[in-house]
């Protein structure tokens, strides 16, 4: 590491090569601002391992020091510091039109982070994530390896609650150009530690960067474009399953998300058997995930019929975001589901919120009573993993193991993970 001085601030500079070869990440630059020098060093080291160039500032004397921010893609910012505090810095950043992706950090309670995040949203400074101190190295790494969100072009759209500014034409073009690519997040069998499978999560490889699904799915779902998108994700995923098998990664379960919109028109129950002929994949290797709120809405009979037909063809069905819906639990039993996927909102807070803990435990015992598999998403720490194992959960998915990865990176991840078992 070299030491350089910028303005009044102490700056350390480091360069190291990219570990993960994440295609979307090309030598991003990260600045840490934190009065605790050991935190600056720790985050810099993790960031360098994740392929970043890093600098850090431990003493921010004046607003002028902030001008260095222009050269950075990511700012890891401690909210409580002597001199300028994090909230003041956010206001100055907006004033100076400095908009790196933010990682907000504090040793104070979660609500402080949430308040700062709301402020950043209002000021339209993109937030990559938040970290409560003390944090886990793996969490920092996963956060920094995430794709960047593409900020919206104009303020009025953000204020009205729409996080995107894409047109239907732009999305149609992207579909033709095959810019919607599934990434894959590993799922771990908690009894054996083996890789149970992956969830396919679509990303838009846009000229301006990687766009996350929340920023384009609502528009796609409100147009019939969800039909070609879903088919494209399914077929690309099946093609990757064949590649994984060629790399010795056999017996992997794959979960694919389905939107309820136009599900009947998609006619998957008829299309899937043709695809099964094309790839070395069987129906039992594929689980379709459906959001509870939609799936249990009995008014959508044609959607329920489409799901039942898929089950009859041998595919598995999973009730996604379990615990967030409004419908009565009794309805669960009337539908052909094989898996309950507990929403990450409950899993992440299972050790800090008694209500979340109760919801997680009762979902697991409900799954047991119904004889279906139980999977927890949003598993970020070893402590939560241990709690899930004690509670009898079958499968876990979350940043503790890995964020979603492009297929090639998933192969590397799986080999490394299995080597360590
Ligand atoms: P989801 O199905 O509930 O997927 C889980 C989301 O949680 C993903 O967000 C994933 O990246 C994120 N996640 C995974 N582990 C962790 C963790 O440990 N901590 C935290 N904080 N988050 C974690 P993502 O990829 O942004 O996807 C958002 C939603 O978009 C998905 O939510 C799903 O409903 C939808 N989606 C994604 N891909 C597709 C697709 O191909 N088709 C359809 N119809 N919907 C999709
Ligand atoms: Ca899902
Ligand atoms: Ca979910």
XYZ file of C-alpha atoms and ligand atoms in Angstrom:
469
model
C 0.000 0.000 0.000
C 1.201 3.537 -0.732
C 0.424 6.469 1.486
C -0.571 9.720 -0.212
C -1.963 12.960 1.117
C -5.053 14.607 -0.420
C -5.941 18.019 1.026
C -5.927 17.785 4.789
C -6.911 14.172 4.734
C -4.769 11.131 5.351
C -5.255 8.872 2.345
C -4.002 5.334 1.807
C -3.948 3.863 -1.638
C -3.901 0.188 -2.500
C -4.257 -1.879 -5.636
C -4.727 -5.579 -5.929
C -6.152 -7.889 -8.492
C -9.741 -9.032 -8.801
C -10.551 -12.290 -7.010
C -14.007 -13.069 -8.251
C -13.702 -11.993 -11.891
C -17.218 -10.558 -11.673
C -17.852 -9.505 -15.247
C -19.847 -6.460 -14.240
C -17.102 -5.178 -11.924
C -14.112 -3.559 -13.591
C -11.634 -1.963 -11.183
C -14.155 0.018 -9.211
C -12.693 2.633 -6.863
C -13.756 2.772 -3.234
C -13.161 5.449 -0.618
C -13.649 4.714 3.099
C -14.379 7.630 5.421
C -14.212 6.506 9.043
C -12.455 7.940 12.079
C -11.557 4.411 13.208
C -8.405 3.639 11.274
C -8.678 -0.114 11.781
C -12.124 -0.038 10.109
C -10.617 1.904 7.180
C -7.939 -0.746 6.854
C -10.301 -3.704 7.199
C -12.775 -2.421 4.604
C -9.942 -1.499 2.239
C -8.458 -4.969 2.500
C -11.795 -6.666 1.832
C -12.522 -4.296 -1.049
C -9.137 -4.974 -2.616
C -9.833 -8.704 -2.450
C -13.121 -7.977 -4.226
C -11.200 -6.235 -7.013
C -11.397 -2.584 -5.974
C -8.801 0.135 -5.820
C -9.131 1.785 -2.432
C -8.344 4.973 -0.545
C -9.339 5.929 2.958
C -9.829 9.102 4.956
C -9.774 8.935 8.726
C -9.815 12.626 9.453
C -12.158 14.873 7.498
C -11.365 18.458 8.361
C -13.404 20.400 5.882
C -15.945 20.073 3.132
C -13.147 20.712 0.626
C -11.772 17.245 1.396
C -14.918 15.829 -0.168
C -13.865 16.947 -3.651
C -11.692 13.807 -3.885
C -14.987 11.877 -4.078
C -15.309 12.685 -7.771
C -12.763 9.985 -8.515
C -14.657 7.210 -6.676
C -17.421 4.778 -7.581
C -18.208 3.736 -4.014
C -18.078 5.587 -0.692
C -18.113 3.576 2.549
C -19.213 6.236 5.019
C -19.251 6.098 8.812
C -22.227 8.124 10.024
C -20.817 9.156 13.392
C -17.503 10.969 13.324
C -15.926 13.909 15.075
C -16.146 17.028 12.879
C -18.490 16.547 9.939
C -20.976 13.737 10.610
C -22.384 11.393 7.981
C -25.673 13.243 7.612
C -23.891 16.552 6.949
C -21.674 14.794 4.421
C -24.747 13.455 2.565
C -26.155 16.985 2.314
C -22.836 18.332 1.031
C -22.627 15.507 -1.494
C -26.024 16.422 -2.883
C -25.009 20.087 -2.955
C -21.772 19.290 -4.803
C -23.588 16.772 -7.033
C -21.248 13.968 -5.934
C -23.073 10.647 -6.321
C -20.929 7.586 -5.722
C -22.714 4.409 -4.591
C -22.942 4.574 -0.801
C -22.223 2.005 1.859
C -23.580 3.498 5.090
C -22.023 2.296 8.371
C -22.683 2.850 12.037
C -22.258 1.277 15.447
C -25.585 2.828 16.480
C -28.908 1.022 16.220
C -30.455 -0.150 12.935
C -32.935 2.745 12.867
C -30.029 5.198 12.466
C -28.967 3.375 9.295
C -32.531 3.301 8.043
C -32.935 7.050 8.642
C -29.696 7.802 6.785
C -30.737 5.537 3.926
C -34.047 7.377 3.619
C -32.193 10.664 3.471
C -29.844 9.329 0.762
C -32.890 8.126 -1.214
C -34.459 11.569 -0.943
C -31.225 13.182 -2.074
C -31.024 10.622 -4.903
C -27.640 9.313 -3.858
C -27.630 5.581 -4.689
C -27.164 3.268 -1.696
C -25.327 0.012 -2.331
C -25.999 -1.196 1.203
C -25.737 -0.634 4.948
C -23.437 -2.162 7.557
C -24.057 -2.365 11.314
C -20.810 -2.460 13.285
C -19.377 -4.878 14.207
C -19.837 -6.478 10.814
C -18.910 -9.820 9.256
C -16.171 -9.823 6.620
C -18.339 -11.943 4.329
C -21.167 -9.391 4.470
C -18.866 -6.578 3.412
C -17.495 -8.697 0.586
C -20.948 -9.725 -0.669
C -22.123 -6.156 -0.517
C -19.166 -4.844 -2.497
C -19.475 -7.592 -5.107
C -23.097 -6.687 -5.811
C -23.913 -5.119 -9.158
C -24.441 -1.352 -9.063
C -27.930 0.018 -9.359
C -28.365 2.423 -12.230
C -29.596 5.757 -10.868
C -32.747 7.196 -12.405
C -32.365 9.977 -14.930
C -34.806 12.455 -13.531
C -35.888 13.493 -10.095
C -39.647 13.604 -10.549
C -39.758 9.920 -11.435
C -37.823 8.923 -8.339
C -40.008 11.054 -6.116
C -43.122 9.393 -7.480
C -41.679 6.118 -6.234
C -40.577 4.657 -9.555
C -36.999 3.526 -9.409
C -36.600 3.306 -13.161
C -36.837 5.411 -16.251
C -36.926 2.778 -18.952
C -39.337 2.721 -21.859
C -41.167 -0.328 -23.183
C -39.263 0.090 -26.478
C -35.942 -0.015 -24.635
C -36.979 -3.240 -22.894
C -38.159 -4.798 -26.167
C -34.801 -3.980 -27.725
C -32.989 -5.465 -24.734
C -34.989 -8.678 -25.084
C -34.027 -8.971 -28.743
C -30.390 -8.368 -27.826
C -30.563 -10.980 -25.043
C -29.522 -8.481 -22.404
C -31.569 -10.171 -19.656
C -29.278 -12.745 -18.091
C -29.967 -14.978 -15.100
C -27.397 -14.940 -12.309
C -27.403 -17.790 -9.809
C -27.447 -17.717 -6.009
C -26.420 -20.928 -4.221
C -28.707 -22.699 -1.765
C -27.182 -24.881 0.959
C -28.602 -28.084 2.429
C -28.395 -27.378 6.161
C -28.240 -31.049 7.184
C -25.264 -31.947 4.982
C -23.649 -28.621 4.048
C -23.824 -29.700 0.393
C -24.968 -27.340 -2.369
C -28.697 -28.019 -2.666
C -29.133 -25.911 -5.775
C -29.418 -22.335 -7.021
C -32.042 -19.658 -7.535
C -31.981 -17.942 -10.917
C -32.240 -14.157 -10.475
C -32.462 -12.102 -13.625
C -30.247 -9.060 -14.258
C -30.347 -6.632 -17.160
C -26.865 -6.201 -18.616
C -27.551 -2.625 -19.722
C -25.012 -0.295 -21.400
C -25.084 1.862 -18.260
C -24.381 -1.056 -15.918
C -26.210 -3.964 -14.324
C -29.875 -3.204 -13.615
C -31.588 -5.091 -10.789
C -35.012 -6.707 -11.340
C -36.961 -4.365 -9.063
C -36.085 -1.579 -11.517
C -37.541 -3.212 -14.627
C -39.829 -6.107 -13.637
C -42.878 -3.968 -12.772
C -42.820 -2.425 -16.269
C -42.247 -5.820 -17.901
C -45.048 -7.406 -15.879
C -47.500 -4.690 -16.812
C -46.806 -5.462 -20.466
C -46.902 -8.903 -21.958
C -43.122 -8.735 -22.165
C -43.063 -10.940 -19.058
C -43.830 -13.890 -21.374
C -40.640 -13.702 -23.501
C -38.594 -12.706 -20.447
C -39.704 -15.744 -18.446
C -39.065 -18.091 -21.350
C -35.645 -16.592 -21.910
C -34.693 -16.992 -18.227
C -35.939 -20.603 -18.211
C -34.104 -21.578 -21.365
C -30.840 -19.851 -20.426
C -31.007 -21.534 -17.011
C -31.511 -24.977 -18.546
C -28.581 -24.384 -20.902
C -26.418 -23.487 -17.896
C -27.567 -26.620 -16.041
C -26.123 -28.633 -18.901
C -22.811 -26.745 -18.592
C -22.682 -27.316 -14.828
C -23.184 -31.032 -15.373
C -20.262 -30.972 -17.785
C -18.219 -29.445 -14.958
C -19.198 -32.285 -12.627
C -21.853 -30.268 -10.812
C -24.692 -32.780 -10.972
C -27.900 -33.118 -8.966
C -28.391 -29.389 -8.545
C -31.911 -28.150 -7.931
C -32.769 -24.951 -9.787
C -35.386 -22.454 -8.635
C -36.935 -20.131 -11.191
C -39.207 -17.204 -10.284
C -42.575 -16.943 -11.982
C -44.704 -13.816 -12.108
C -48.421 -14.434 -11.816
C -49.053 -11.886 -14.586
C -50.161 -13.665 -17.767
C -49.073 -17.014 -16.260
C -51.977 -18.811 -17.938
C -51.053 -17.386 -21.350
C -47.490 -18.550 -20.943
C -48.738 -22.131 -21.102
C -45.611 -23.456 -19.444
C -47.158 -26.865 -18.797
C -47.134 -27.437 -22.558
C -43.837 -25.699 -23.317
C -41.702 -27.244 -20.576
C -41.816 -30.844 -21.855
C -40.332 -29.627 -25.178
C -37.504 -27.903 -23.333
C -36.885 -31.007 -21.237
C -36.230 -32.887 -24.478
C -33.663 -30.325 -25.531
C -31.549 -30.316 -22.343
C -30.331 -33.062 -19.980
C -32.707 -31.851 -17.276
C -35.685 -33.552 -15.628
C -38.813 -31.915 -14.228
C -37.833 -32.827 -10.633
C -34.700 -30.665 -10.960
C -36.765 -27.498 -11.416
C -38.717 -25.628 -8.736
C -40.927 -22.722 -9.758
C -41.203 -19.998 -7.107
C -44.406 -17.991 -6.833
C -45.096 -15.159 -4.428
C -47.542 -16.159 -1.704
C -49.671 -13.044 -2.064
C -50.398 -13.802 -5.698
C -50.507 -17.569 -5.492
C -53.041 -17.663 -2.708
C -55.330 -15.103 -4.229
C -58.138 -17.510 -5.091
C -59.618 -15.012 -7.541
C -56.813 -15.873 -9.954
C -58.104 -19.337 -10.826
C -56.335 -19.505 -14.191
C -53.007 -18.855 -12.452
C -53.727 -21.636 -9.961
C -54.645 -23.988 -12.816
C -51.367 -23.212 -14.592
C -49.441 -24.039 -11.396
C -51.356 -27.241 -10.793
C -50.620 -28.365 -14.352
C -46.899 -27.717 -13.823
C -47.007 -29.810 -10.645
C -48.770 -32.583 -12.545
C -45.886 -32.586 -15.035
C -43.473 -33.267 -12.138
C -42.074 -29.766 -11.503
C -41.836 -28.556 -7.915
C -43.605 -25.446 -6.665
C -42.348 -23.092 -3.958
C -44.269 -20.436 -2.075
C -41.874 -17.449 -2.150
C -41.777 -14.602 0.409
C -43.675 -16.771 2.881
C -45.103 -14.842 5.807
C -45.679 -11.601 3.925
C -48.991 -12.485 2.297
C -52.462 -11.745 3.432
C -54.173 -15.046 2.771
C -55.222 -17.605 5.311
C -52.785 -20.399 6.041
C -55.522 -22.965 5.520
C -55.396 -22.288 1.774
C -51.853 -23.592 1.696
C -53.071 -27.121 2.054
C -55.349 -26.838 -0.971
C -52.493 -26.029 -3.335
C -49.826 -28.368 -4.675
C -46.809 -26.682 -3.097
C -43.646 -28.602 -2.238
C -41.689 -25.871 -0.517
C -42.150 -22.857 1.737
C -39.573 -20.115 1.292
C -39.471 -17.894 4.362
C -39.165 -14.222 3.464
C -35.759 -12.664 4.070
C -37.313 -9.841 6.089
C -38.086 -12.326 8.889
C -34.938 -14.418 8.503
C -32.590 -11.438 8.719
C -34.184 -10.251 11.975
C -34.789 -13.676 13.516
C -32.309 -13.013 16.325
C -33.120 -9.361 16.953
C -36.913 -9.333 16.724
C -39.021 -11.773 18.775
C -41.874 -11.468 16.258
C -39.612 -12.374 13.329
C -38.210 -15.260 15.336
C -41.685 -16.620 16.020
C -42.687 -16.287 12.363
C -39.561 -18.162 11.223
C -40.065 -20.955 13.764
C -43.764 -21.360 13.037
C -43.152 -21.374 9.280
C -40.626 -24.166 9.741
C -43.007 -26.219 11.872
C -45.854 -25.550 9.447
C -43.681 -26.874 6.611
C -42.893 -29.964 8.702
C -46.571 -30.568 9.433
C -47.474 -30.220 5.759
C -44.570 -32.449 4.772
C -42.983 -29.834 2.494
C -39.427 -28.521 2.284
C -38.562 -25.348 4.126
C -36.011 -22.849 2.828
C -34.821 -19.606 4.418
C -33.587 -16.736 2.236
C -31.535 -13.737 3.399
C -29.185 -15.777 5.589
C -26.336 -13.371 6.242
C -24.638 -14.635 9.422
C -23.408 -17.850 11.015
C -25.617 -17.082 14.030
C -28.760 -17.078 11.890
C -27.570 -20.252 10.171
C -27.163 -21.989 13.566
C -30.600 -20.789 14.640
C -32.122 -22.209 11.438
C -30.360 -25.543 11.908
C -31.606 -25.758 15.520
C -35.116 -24.880 14.351
C -35.071 -27.667 11.760
C -34.963 -25.628 8.541
C -33.924 -27.693 5.494
C -32.193 -25.267 3.144
C -30.598 -21.814 3.423
C -29.742 -19.129 0.882
C -28.071 -15.767 1.448
C -24.989 -13.598 1.419
C -23.393 -15.811 4.110
C -22.690 -18.265 1.303
C -22.707 -16.060 -1.776
C -24.627 -13.334 -3.617
C -26.031 -14.311 -7.016
C -23.255 -14.915 -9.521
C -22.889 -15.109 -13.293
C -22.848 -18.776 -14.324
C -19.053 -19.018 -14.764
C -18.455 -17.493 -11.353
C -20.978 -19.883 -9.838
C -18.945 -22.806 -11.206
C -15.779 -21.385 -9.603
C -17.630 -20.703 -6.349
C -19.068 -24.238 -6.221
C -15.713 -25.879 -6.850
C -14.068 -23.801 -4.129
C -16.951 -24.426 -1.702
C -17.031 -28.177 -2.320
C -13.236 -28.416 -1.981
C -13.512 -26.975 1.529
C -16.268 -29.386 2.657
P -36.926 -12.906 -4.516
O -37.418 -14.007 -5.366
O -37.495 -12.810 -3.134
O -35.345 -13.056 -4.480
C -34.542 -12.842 -3.352
C -33.894 -11.486 -3.393
O -33.117 -11.325 -2.213
C -32.951 -11.307 -4.553
O -33.021 -9.948 -4.946
C -31.582 -11.618 -3.914
O -30.493 -11.039 -4.600
C -31.779 -11.026 -2.539
N -30.935 -11.687 -1.535
C -30.441 -12.937 -1.553
N -29.742 -13.218 -0.433
C -29.775 -12.099 0.311
C -29.217 -11.762 1.611
O -28.555 -12.551 2.278
N -29.497 -10.509 2.060
C -30.228 -9.611 1.348
N -30.426 -8.401 1.867
N -30.767 -9.906 0.138
C -30.537 -11.127 -0.371
P -33.052 -9.539 -6.486
O -32.122 -10.394 -7.245
O -32.897 -8.051 -6.530
O -34.511 -9.930 -6.957
C -35.627 -9.201 -6.544
C -36.897 -9.903 -6.944
O -37.088 -9.880 -8.358
C -36.910 -11.378 -6.591
O -37.188 -11.501 -5.219
C -37.989 -11.912 -7.515
O -39.264 -11.698 -6.966
C -37.825 -11.030 -8.724
N -37.105 -11.764 -9.785
C -35.774 -11.971 -9.925
N -35.506 -12.683 -11.038
C -36.711 -12.952 -11.612
C -37.118 -13.666 -12.803
O -36.314 -14.238 -13.553
N -38.465 -13.706 -13.061
C -39.376 -13.120 -12.248
N -40.667 -13.218 -12.566
N -39.038 -12.463 -11.115
C -37.726 -12.378 -10.810
Ca -37.597 -16.068 -5.354
Ca -38.194 -14.140 -1.657
